[in-house]
Coordinates of C-alpha atoms in Angstrom, one line a residue:
Chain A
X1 CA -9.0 -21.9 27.1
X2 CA -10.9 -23.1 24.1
X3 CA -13.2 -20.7 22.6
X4 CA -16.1 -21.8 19.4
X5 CA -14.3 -21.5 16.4
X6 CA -15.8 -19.2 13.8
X7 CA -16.9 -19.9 10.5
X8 CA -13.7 -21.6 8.5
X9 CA -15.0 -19.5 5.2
X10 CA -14.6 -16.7 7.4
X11 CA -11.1 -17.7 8.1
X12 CA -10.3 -18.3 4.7
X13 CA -11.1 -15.0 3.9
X14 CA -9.0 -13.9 6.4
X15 CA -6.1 -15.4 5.7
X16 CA -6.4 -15.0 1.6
X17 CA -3.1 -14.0 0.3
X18 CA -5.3 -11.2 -2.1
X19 CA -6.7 -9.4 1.2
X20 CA -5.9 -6.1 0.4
X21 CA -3.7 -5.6 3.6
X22 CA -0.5 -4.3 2.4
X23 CA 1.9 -8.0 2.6
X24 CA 2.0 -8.1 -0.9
X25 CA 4.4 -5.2 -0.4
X26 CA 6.9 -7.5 2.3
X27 CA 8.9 -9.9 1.9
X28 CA 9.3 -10.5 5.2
X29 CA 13.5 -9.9 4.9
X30 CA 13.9 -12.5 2.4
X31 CA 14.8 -9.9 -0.6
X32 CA 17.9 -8.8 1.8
X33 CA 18.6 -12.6 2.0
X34 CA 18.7 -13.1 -1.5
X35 CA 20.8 -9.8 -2.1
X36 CA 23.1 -11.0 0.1
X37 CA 23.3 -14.3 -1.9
X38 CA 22.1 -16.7 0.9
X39 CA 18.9 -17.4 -0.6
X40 CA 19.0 -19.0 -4.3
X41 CA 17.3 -22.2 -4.1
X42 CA 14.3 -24.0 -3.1
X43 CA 15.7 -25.7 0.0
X44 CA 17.2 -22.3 0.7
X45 CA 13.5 -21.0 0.9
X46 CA 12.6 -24.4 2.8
X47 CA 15.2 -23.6 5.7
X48 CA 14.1 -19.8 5.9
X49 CA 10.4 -20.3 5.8
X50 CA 11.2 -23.3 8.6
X51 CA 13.2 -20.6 10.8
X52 CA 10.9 -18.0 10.1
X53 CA 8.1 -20.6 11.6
X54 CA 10.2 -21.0 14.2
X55 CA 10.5 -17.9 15.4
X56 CA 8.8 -15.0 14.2
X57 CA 6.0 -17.2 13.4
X58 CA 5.6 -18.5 17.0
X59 CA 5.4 -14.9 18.1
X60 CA 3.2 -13.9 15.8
X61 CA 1.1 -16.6 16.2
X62 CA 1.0 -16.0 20.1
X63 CA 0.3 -12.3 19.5
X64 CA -2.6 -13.1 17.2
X65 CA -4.1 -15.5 19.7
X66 CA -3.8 -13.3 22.3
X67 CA -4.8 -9.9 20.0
X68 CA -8.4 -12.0 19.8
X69 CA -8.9 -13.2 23.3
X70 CA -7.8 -9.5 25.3
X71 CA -8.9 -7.1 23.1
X72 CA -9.7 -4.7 26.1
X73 CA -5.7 -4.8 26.5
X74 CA -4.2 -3.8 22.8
X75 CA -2.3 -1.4 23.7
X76 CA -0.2 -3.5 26.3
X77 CA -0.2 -6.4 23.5
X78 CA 0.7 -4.0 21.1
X79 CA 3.9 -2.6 23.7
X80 CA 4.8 -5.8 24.1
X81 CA 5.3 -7.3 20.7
X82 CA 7.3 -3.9 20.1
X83 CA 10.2 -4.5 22.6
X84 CA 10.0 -8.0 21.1
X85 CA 11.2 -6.3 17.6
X86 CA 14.6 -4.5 17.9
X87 CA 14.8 -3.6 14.3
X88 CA 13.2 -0.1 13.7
X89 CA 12.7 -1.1 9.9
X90 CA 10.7 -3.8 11.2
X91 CA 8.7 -2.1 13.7
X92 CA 7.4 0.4 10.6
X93 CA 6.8 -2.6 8.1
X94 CA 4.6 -4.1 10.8
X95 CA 2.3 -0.8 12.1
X96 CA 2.1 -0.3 8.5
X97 CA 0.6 -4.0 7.9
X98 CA -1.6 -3.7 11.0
X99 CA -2.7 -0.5 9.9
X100 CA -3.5 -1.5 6.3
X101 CA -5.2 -4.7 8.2
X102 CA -7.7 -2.4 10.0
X103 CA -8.1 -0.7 6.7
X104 CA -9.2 -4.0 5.7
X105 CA -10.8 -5.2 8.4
X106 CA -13.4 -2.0 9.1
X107 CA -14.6 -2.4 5.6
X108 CA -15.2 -6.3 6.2
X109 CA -16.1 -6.8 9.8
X110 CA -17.0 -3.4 11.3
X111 CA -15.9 -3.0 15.0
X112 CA -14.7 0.2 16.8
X113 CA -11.6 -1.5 18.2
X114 CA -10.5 -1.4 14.6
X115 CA -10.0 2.5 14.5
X116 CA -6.9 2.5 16.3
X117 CA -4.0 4.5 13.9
X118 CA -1.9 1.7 13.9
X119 CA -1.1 -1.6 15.9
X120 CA 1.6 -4.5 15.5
X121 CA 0.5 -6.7 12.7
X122 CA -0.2 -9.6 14.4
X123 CA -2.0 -8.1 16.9
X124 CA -4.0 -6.3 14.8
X125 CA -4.1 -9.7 12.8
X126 CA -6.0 -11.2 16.4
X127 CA -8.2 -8.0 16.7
X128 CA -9.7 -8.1 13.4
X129 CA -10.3 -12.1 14.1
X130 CA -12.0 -11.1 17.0
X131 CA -14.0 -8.0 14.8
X132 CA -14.6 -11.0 12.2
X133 CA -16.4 -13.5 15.2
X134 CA -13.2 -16.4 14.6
X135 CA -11.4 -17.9 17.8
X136 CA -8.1 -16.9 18.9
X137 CA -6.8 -20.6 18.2
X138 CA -8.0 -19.4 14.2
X139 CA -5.9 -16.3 15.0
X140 CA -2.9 -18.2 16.3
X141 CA -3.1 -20.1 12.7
X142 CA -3.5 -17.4 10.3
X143 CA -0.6 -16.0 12.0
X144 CA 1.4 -18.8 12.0
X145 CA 0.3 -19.0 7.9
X146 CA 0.4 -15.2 7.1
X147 CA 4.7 -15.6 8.5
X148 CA 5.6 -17.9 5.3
X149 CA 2.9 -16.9 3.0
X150 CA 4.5 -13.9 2.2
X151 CA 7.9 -14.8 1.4
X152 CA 7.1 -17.3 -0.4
X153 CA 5.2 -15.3 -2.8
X154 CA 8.3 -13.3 -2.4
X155 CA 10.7 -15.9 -3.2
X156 CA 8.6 -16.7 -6.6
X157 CA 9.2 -13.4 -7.9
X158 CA 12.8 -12.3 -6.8
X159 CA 14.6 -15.9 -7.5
X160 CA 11.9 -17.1 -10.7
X161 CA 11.5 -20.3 -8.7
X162 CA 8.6 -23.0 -9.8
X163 CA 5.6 -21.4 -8.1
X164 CA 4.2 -25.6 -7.4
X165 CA 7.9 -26.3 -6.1
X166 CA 7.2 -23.6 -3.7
X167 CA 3.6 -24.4 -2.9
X168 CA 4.6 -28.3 -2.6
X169 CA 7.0 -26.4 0.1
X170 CA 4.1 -24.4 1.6
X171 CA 1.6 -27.7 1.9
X172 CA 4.8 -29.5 3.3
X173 CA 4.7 -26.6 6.3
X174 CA 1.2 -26.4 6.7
X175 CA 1.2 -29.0 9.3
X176 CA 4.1 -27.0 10.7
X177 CA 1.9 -23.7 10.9
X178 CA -1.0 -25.8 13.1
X179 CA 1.9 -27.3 15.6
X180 CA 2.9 -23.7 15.6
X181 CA -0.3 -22.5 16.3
X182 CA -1.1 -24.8 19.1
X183 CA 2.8 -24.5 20.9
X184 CA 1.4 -20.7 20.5
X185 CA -2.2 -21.6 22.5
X186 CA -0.5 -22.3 25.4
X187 CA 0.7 -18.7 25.9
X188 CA -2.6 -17.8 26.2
X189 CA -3.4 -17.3 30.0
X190 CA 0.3 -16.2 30.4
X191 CA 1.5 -12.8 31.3
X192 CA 2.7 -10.3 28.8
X193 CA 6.1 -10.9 30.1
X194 CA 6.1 -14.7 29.4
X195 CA 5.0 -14.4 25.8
X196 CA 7.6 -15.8 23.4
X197 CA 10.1 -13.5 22.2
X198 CA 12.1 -15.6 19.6
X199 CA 13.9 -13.9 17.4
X200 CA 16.3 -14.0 14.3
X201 CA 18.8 -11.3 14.9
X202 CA 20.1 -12.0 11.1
X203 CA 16.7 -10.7 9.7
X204 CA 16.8 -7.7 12.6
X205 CA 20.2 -6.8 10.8
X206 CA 19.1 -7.6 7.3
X207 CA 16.0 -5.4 7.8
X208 CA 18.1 -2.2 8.4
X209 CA 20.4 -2.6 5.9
X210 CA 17.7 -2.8 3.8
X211 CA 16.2 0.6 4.7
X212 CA 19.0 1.7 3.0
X213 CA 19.2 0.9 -0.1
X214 CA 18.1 3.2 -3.1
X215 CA 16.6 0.2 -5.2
X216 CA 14.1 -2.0 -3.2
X217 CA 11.3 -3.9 -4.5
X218 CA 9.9 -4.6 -1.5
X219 CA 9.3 -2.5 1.5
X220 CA 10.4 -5.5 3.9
Chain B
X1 CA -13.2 7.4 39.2
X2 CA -14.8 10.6 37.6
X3 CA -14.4 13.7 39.3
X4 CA -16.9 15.6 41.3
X5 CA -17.6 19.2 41.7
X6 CA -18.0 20.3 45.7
X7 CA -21.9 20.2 45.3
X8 CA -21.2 16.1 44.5
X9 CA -22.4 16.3 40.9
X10 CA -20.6 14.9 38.4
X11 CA -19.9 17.7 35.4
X12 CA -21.1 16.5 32.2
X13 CA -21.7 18.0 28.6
X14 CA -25.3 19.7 29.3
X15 CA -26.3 22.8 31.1
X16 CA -24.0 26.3 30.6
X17 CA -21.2 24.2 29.3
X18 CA -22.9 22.6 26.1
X19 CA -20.9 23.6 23.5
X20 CA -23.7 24.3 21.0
X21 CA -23.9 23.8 17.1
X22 CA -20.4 22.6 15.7
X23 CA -19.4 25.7 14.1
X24 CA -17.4 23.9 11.4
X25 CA -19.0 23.5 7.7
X26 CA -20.0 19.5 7.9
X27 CA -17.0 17.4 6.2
X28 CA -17.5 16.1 3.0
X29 CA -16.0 13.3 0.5
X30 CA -15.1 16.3 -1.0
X31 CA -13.0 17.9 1.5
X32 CA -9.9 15.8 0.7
X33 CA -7.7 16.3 -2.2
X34 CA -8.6 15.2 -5.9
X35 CA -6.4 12.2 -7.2
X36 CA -5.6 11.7 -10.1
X37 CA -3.8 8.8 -11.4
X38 CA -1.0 8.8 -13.7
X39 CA -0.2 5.2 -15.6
X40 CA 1.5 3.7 -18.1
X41 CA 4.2 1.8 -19.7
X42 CA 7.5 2.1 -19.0
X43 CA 9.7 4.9 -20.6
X44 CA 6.7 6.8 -21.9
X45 CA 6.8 9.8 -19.5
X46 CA 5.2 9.9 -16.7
X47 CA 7.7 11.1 -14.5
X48 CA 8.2 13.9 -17.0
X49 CA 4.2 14.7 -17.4
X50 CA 4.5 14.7 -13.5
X51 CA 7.2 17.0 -13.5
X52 CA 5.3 19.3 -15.9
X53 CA 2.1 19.1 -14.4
X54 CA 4.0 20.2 -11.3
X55 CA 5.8 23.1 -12.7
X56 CA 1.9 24.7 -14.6
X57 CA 0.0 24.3 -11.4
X58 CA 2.3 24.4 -8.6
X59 CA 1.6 28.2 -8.2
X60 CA -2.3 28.0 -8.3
X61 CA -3.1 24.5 -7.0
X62 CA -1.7 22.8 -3.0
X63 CA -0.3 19.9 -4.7
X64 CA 1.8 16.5 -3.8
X65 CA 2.6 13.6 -6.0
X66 CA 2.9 9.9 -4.6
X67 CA 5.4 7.8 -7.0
X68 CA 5.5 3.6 -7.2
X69 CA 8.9 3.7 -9.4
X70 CA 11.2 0.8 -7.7
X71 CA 13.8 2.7 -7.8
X72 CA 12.2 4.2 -4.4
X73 CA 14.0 8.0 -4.5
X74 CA 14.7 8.1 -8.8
X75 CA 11.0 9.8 -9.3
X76 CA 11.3 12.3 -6.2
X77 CA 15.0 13.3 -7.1
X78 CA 14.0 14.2 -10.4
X79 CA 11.1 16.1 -8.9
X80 CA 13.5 18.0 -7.1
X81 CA 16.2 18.6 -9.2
X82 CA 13.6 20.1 -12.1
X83 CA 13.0 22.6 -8.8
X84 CA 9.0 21.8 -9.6
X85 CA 8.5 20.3 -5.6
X86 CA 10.0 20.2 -2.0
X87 CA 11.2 16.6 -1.1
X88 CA 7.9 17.1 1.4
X89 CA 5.4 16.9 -1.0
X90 CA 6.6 13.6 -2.3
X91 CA 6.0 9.9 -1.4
X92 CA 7.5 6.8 -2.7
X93 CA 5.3 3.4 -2.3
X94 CA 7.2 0.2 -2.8
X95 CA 5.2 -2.6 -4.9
X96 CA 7.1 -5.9 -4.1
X97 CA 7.6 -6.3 -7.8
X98 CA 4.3 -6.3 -8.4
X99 CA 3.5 -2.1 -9.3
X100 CA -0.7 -3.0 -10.7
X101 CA -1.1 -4.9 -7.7
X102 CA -0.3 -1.5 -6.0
X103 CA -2.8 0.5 -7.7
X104 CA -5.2 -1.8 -8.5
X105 CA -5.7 -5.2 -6.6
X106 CA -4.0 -4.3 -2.4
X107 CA -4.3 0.0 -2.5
X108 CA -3.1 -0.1 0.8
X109 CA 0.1 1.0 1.0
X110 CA -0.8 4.1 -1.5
X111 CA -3.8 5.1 0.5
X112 CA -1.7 5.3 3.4
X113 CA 1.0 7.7 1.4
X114 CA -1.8 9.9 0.1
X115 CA -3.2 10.2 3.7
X116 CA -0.1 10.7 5.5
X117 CA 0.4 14.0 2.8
X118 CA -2.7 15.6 3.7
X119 CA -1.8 14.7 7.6
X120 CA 1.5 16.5 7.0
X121 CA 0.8 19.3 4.5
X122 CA -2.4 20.0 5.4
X123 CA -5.3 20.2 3.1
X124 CA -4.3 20.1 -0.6
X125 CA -6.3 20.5 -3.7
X126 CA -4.6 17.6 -5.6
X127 CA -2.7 15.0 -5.6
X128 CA -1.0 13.0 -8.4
X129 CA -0.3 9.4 -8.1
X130 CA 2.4 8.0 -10.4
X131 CA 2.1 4.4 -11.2
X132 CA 5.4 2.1 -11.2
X133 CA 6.3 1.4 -15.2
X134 CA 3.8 -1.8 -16.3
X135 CA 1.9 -2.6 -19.7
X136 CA -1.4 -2.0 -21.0
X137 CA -3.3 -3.2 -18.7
X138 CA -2.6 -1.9 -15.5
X139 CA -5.4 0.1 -14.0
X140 CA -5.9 2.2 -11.1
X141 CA -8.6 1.0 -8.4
X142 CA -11.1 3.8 -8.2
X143 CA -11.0 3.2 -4.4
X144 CA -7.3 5.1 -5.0
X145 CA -8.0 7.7 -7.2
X146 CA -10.7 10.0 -8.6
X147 CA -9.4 9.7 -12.6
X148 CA -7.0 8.6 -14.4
X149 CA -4.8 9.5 -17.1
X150 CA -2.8 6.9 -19.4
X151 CA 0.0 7.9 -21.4
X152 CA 1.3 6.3 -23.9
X153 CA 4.7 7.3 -26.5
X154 CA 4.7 7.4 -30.4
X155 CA 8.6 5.5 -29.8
X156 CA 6.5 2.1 -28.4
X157 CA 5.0 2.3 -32.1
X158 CA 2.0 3.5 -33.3
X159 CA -0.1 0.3 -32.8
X160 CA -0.6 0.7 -29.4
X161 CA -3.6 3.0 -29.5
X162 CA -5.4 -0.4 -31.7
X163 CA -4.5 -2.7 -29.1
X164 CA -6.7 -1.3 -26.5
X165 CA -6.7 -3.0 -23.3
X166 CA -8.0 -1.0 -20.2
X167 CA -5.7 1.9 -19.8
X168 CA -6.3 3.1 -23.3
X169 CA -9.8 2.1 -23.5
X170 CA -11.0 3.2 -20.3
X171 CA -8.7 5.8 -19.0
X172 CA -10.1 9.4 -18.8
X173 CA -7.7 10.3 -20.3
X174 CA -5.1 9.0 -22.6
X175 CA -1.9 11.1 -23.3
X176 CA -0.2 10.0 -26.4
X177 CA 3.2 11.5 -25.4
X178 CA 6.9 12.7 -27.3
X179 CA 5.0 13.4 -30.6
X180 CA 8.1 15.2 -31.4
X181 CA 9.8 11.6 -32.1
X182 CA 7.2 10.3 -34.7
X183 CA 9.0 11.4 -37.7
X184 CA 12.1 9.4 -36.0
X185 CA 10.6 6.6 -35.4
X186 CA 7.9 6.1 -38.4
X187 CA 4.9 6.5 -36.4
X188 CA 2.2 8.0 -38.1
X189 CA -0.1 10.6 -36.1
X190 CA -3.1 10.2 -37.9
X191 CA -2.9 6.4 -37.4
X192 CA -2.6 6.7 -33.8
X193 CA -5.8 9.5 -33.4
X194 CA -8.2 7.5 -35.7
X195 CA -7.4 4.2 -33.5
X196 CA -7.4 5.9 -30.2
X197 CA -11.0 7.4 -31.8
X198 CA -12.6 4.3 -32.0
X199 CA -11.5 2.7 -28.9
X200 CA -12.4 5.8 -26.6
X201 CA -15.7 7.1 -28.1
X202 CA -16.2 10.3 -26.3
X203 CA -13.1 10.2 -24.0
X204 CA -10.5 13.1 -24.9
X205 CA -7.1 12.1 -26.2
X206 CA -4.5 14.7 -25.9
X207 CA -1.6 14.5 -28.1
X208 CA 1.8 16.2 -26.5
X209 CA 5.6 16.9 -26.6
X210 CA 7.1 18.3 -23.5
X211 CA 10.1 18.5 -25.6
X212 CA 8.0 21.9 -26.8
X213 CA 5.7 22.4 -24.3
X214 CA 7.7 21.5 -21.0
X215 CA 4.5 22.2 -18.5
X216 CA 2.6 19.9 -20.7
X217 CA -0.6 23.0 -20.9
X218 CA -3.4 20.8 -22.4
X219 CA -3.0 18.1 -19.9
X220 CA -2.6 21.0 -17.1
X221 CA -5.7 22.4 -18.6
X222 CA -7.6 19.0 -18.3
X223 CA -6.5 18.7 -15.0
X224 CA -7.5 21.7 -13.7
X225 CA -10.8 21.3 -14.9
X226 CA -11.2 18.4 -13.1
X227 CA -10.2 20.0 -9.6
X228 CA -12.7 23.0 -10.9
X229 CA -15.2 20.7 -11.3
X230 CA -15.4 19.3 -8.4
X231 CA -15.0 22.2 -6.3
X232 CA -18.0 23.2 -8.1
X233 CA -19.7 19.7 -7.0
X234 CA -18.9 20.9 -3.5

């Protein structure tokens, strides 16, 4: 299914790192990665962002493709990215940044599907596409973007890394986030069942551990 | 399929079963609790004018405090061991090193801790929002809080007032804290009041030691103006 794209301005404004929708707050389990002293370098940040791509970032990137095309079924969406996300500390961190997104997106692009209490982020990330007039393949993207966006922003200010190092890194995956996004296009007539569960069980175990701890700087 | 009554109508909202005028007051902006934002540098007291604030009004006003300090439970344990508020009534945000981008630039995760407090607590007459530890010119978003008070200690030396920048320019109000210390630490007073003067024109400055005063009375007083106020608005 191909849908018109929306506007690409639109889309930028989406997917702007300053949208006030809470990821500044996440690192998307890269600060318990660097605690744990398996993150120090760049490439270190190259092979997460990769794997993160991979896998949560194909999920996401399916969710938020599929978030814009059935919006009349967000709730089942919304069930089925949770049993895709065994960690309870990062079932919170997302209904917190899908419910900071709808904060975001009812003030930008008014729709009433947007005052749900709080959905998945990346469903809520395909919803608010949908509020915003973009097509789910500009959904699938963001996504697909939003997954390494954040821990890389991450990564500059836990490990002091070169900040163009790490956005030579980002415009290095960009192409990756597009192959991402169309591998995540073709999920998009499939069942709820069939859509991808990937999954990086180090970052499940990570996340809880890092529930725990007294001193966090980030919430994820 | 809706259900039907034995005549085969279909009930609806009209008729003997309209429920008439909504006999709640209408909901205002104003229904929701005051916030008031507390900033600042690090070190220079917020915690403890939180903690004092807490213990003058606690009695008279429903209150709750949200806290950004990265060290997530520090601010709230300190709340509770000074016996001035249940763990309940606190929040902690994280900022993802970033604690102005909290307040200022992505609110998001702060409105969603003051919300959750009047979800849980009911309605409450105030609520305090403690900024993580940052420099001058960290600011509160006015889409986070109602006003804001900057505090400021004689011990980070008595030029800071003459340096400006928004917190001490703008804030409504500036609290130049631990005045007790200035003979310790050479800062002169007077110095500090003339420069705070001429960068605040009519805004009130409040000079204080909770060493002496530990519920902190004129900033209390200031405060409970402003919820007065605005009850009075309502």
């Amino acid at each position: 299914m191909t849908t018109a794209a929306g506007s690409l301005a639109t889309l930028l404004v989406l997917a702007d790192g300053r949208l006030p929708a809470g990821g500044h707050a996440h690192s998307s389990g890269l600060e318990a990665q660097v605690s744990a002293g398996r993150i120090r370098h760049l490439a270190d940040v190259d092979a997460f962002l990769r794997g993160r791509l991979a896998t949560g970032g194909l999920v996401a990137s399916a969710f938020a493709g599929a978030g814009c095309a059935r919006t009349h079924a967000i709730e089942d969406l919304d069930f089925a990215f949770e049993v895709r996300t065994p960690s309870p500390a990062l079932r919170h961190a997302s209904r917190a940044q899908g419910k900071a997104l709808f904060r975001a997106g009812r003030a930008m692009w008014p729709a009433p599907a947007l005052h749900r209490p709080d959905v998945h982020q990346p469903v809520a990330l395909g919803v608010v596409a949908a509020a915003a007039g973009l097509a789910p393949e500009q959904a699938a993207v963001a996504a697909a973007w939003h997954t390494i966006s954040g821990p890389a922003s991450a990564a500059v200010r836990l490990l002091g890394l070169d900040p163009y190092g790490v956005h030579a890194l980002l415009a290095r995956l960009a192409p990756d986030c597009d192959t991402i996004a169309t591998k995540a296009m073709t999920y998009l007539e499939k069942s709820l069942d069939d859509l991808p569960a990937d999954g990086a069980p180090l970052l499940d175990i990570g996340a809880e551990h890092h529930a725990t701890w007294e001193v966090r700087l980030f919430a994820s | 399929m809706p259900h039907k009554d034995t005549d085969g109508t279909v009930p609806h909202g009209h008729g003997p079963m309209d429920p008439g005028p909504d006999p709640h007051a209408p909901l205002t902006e104003n229904r929701r609790a005051l916030r008031i934002g507390i900033g600042g540098p690090v070190g220079s007291g917020k915690t403890a004018l939180v903690a004092a604030l807490c213990r003058s009004l606690a009695a008279e006003l429903r209150l709750a405090v949200v806290t950004n300090d990265i060290y997530t439970t520090e601010d709230a344990d300190f709340l509770l061991r000074n016996g001035v508020l249940p763990a309940s009534h606190v929040r902690a945000v994280e900022t993802g090193c970033c604690p102005h981008t909290a307040i200022r630039d992505d609110i998001s995760a702060n409105l969603d801790a003051v919300e959750d407090l009047e979800a849980q607590l009911g309605p409450l007459d105030l609520i305090l929002v403690e900024s993580g530890g940052d420099n001058l010119t960290a600011t509160f978003s006015k889409g986070l809080i109602d006003a804001q008070i900057f505090v400021v200690d004689v011990a980070g030396g008595d030029k800071v007032p003459r340096k400006g920048g928004p917190g001490v320019t703008t804030a409504d109000l500036l609290v130049i804290n631990k005045t007790d210390l200035a003979p310790l630490v050479g800062a002169d007073l007077s110095v500090m009041d003339r420069d705070a003067r001429a960068r605040r024109g009519d805004l009130p400055t409040i000079f204080q030691s909770i060493a002496e005063d530990k519920g902190a009375s004129q900033v209390a007083a200031w405060v409970r103006a402003q919820v007065t106020s605005r009850v009075a608005v309502a």
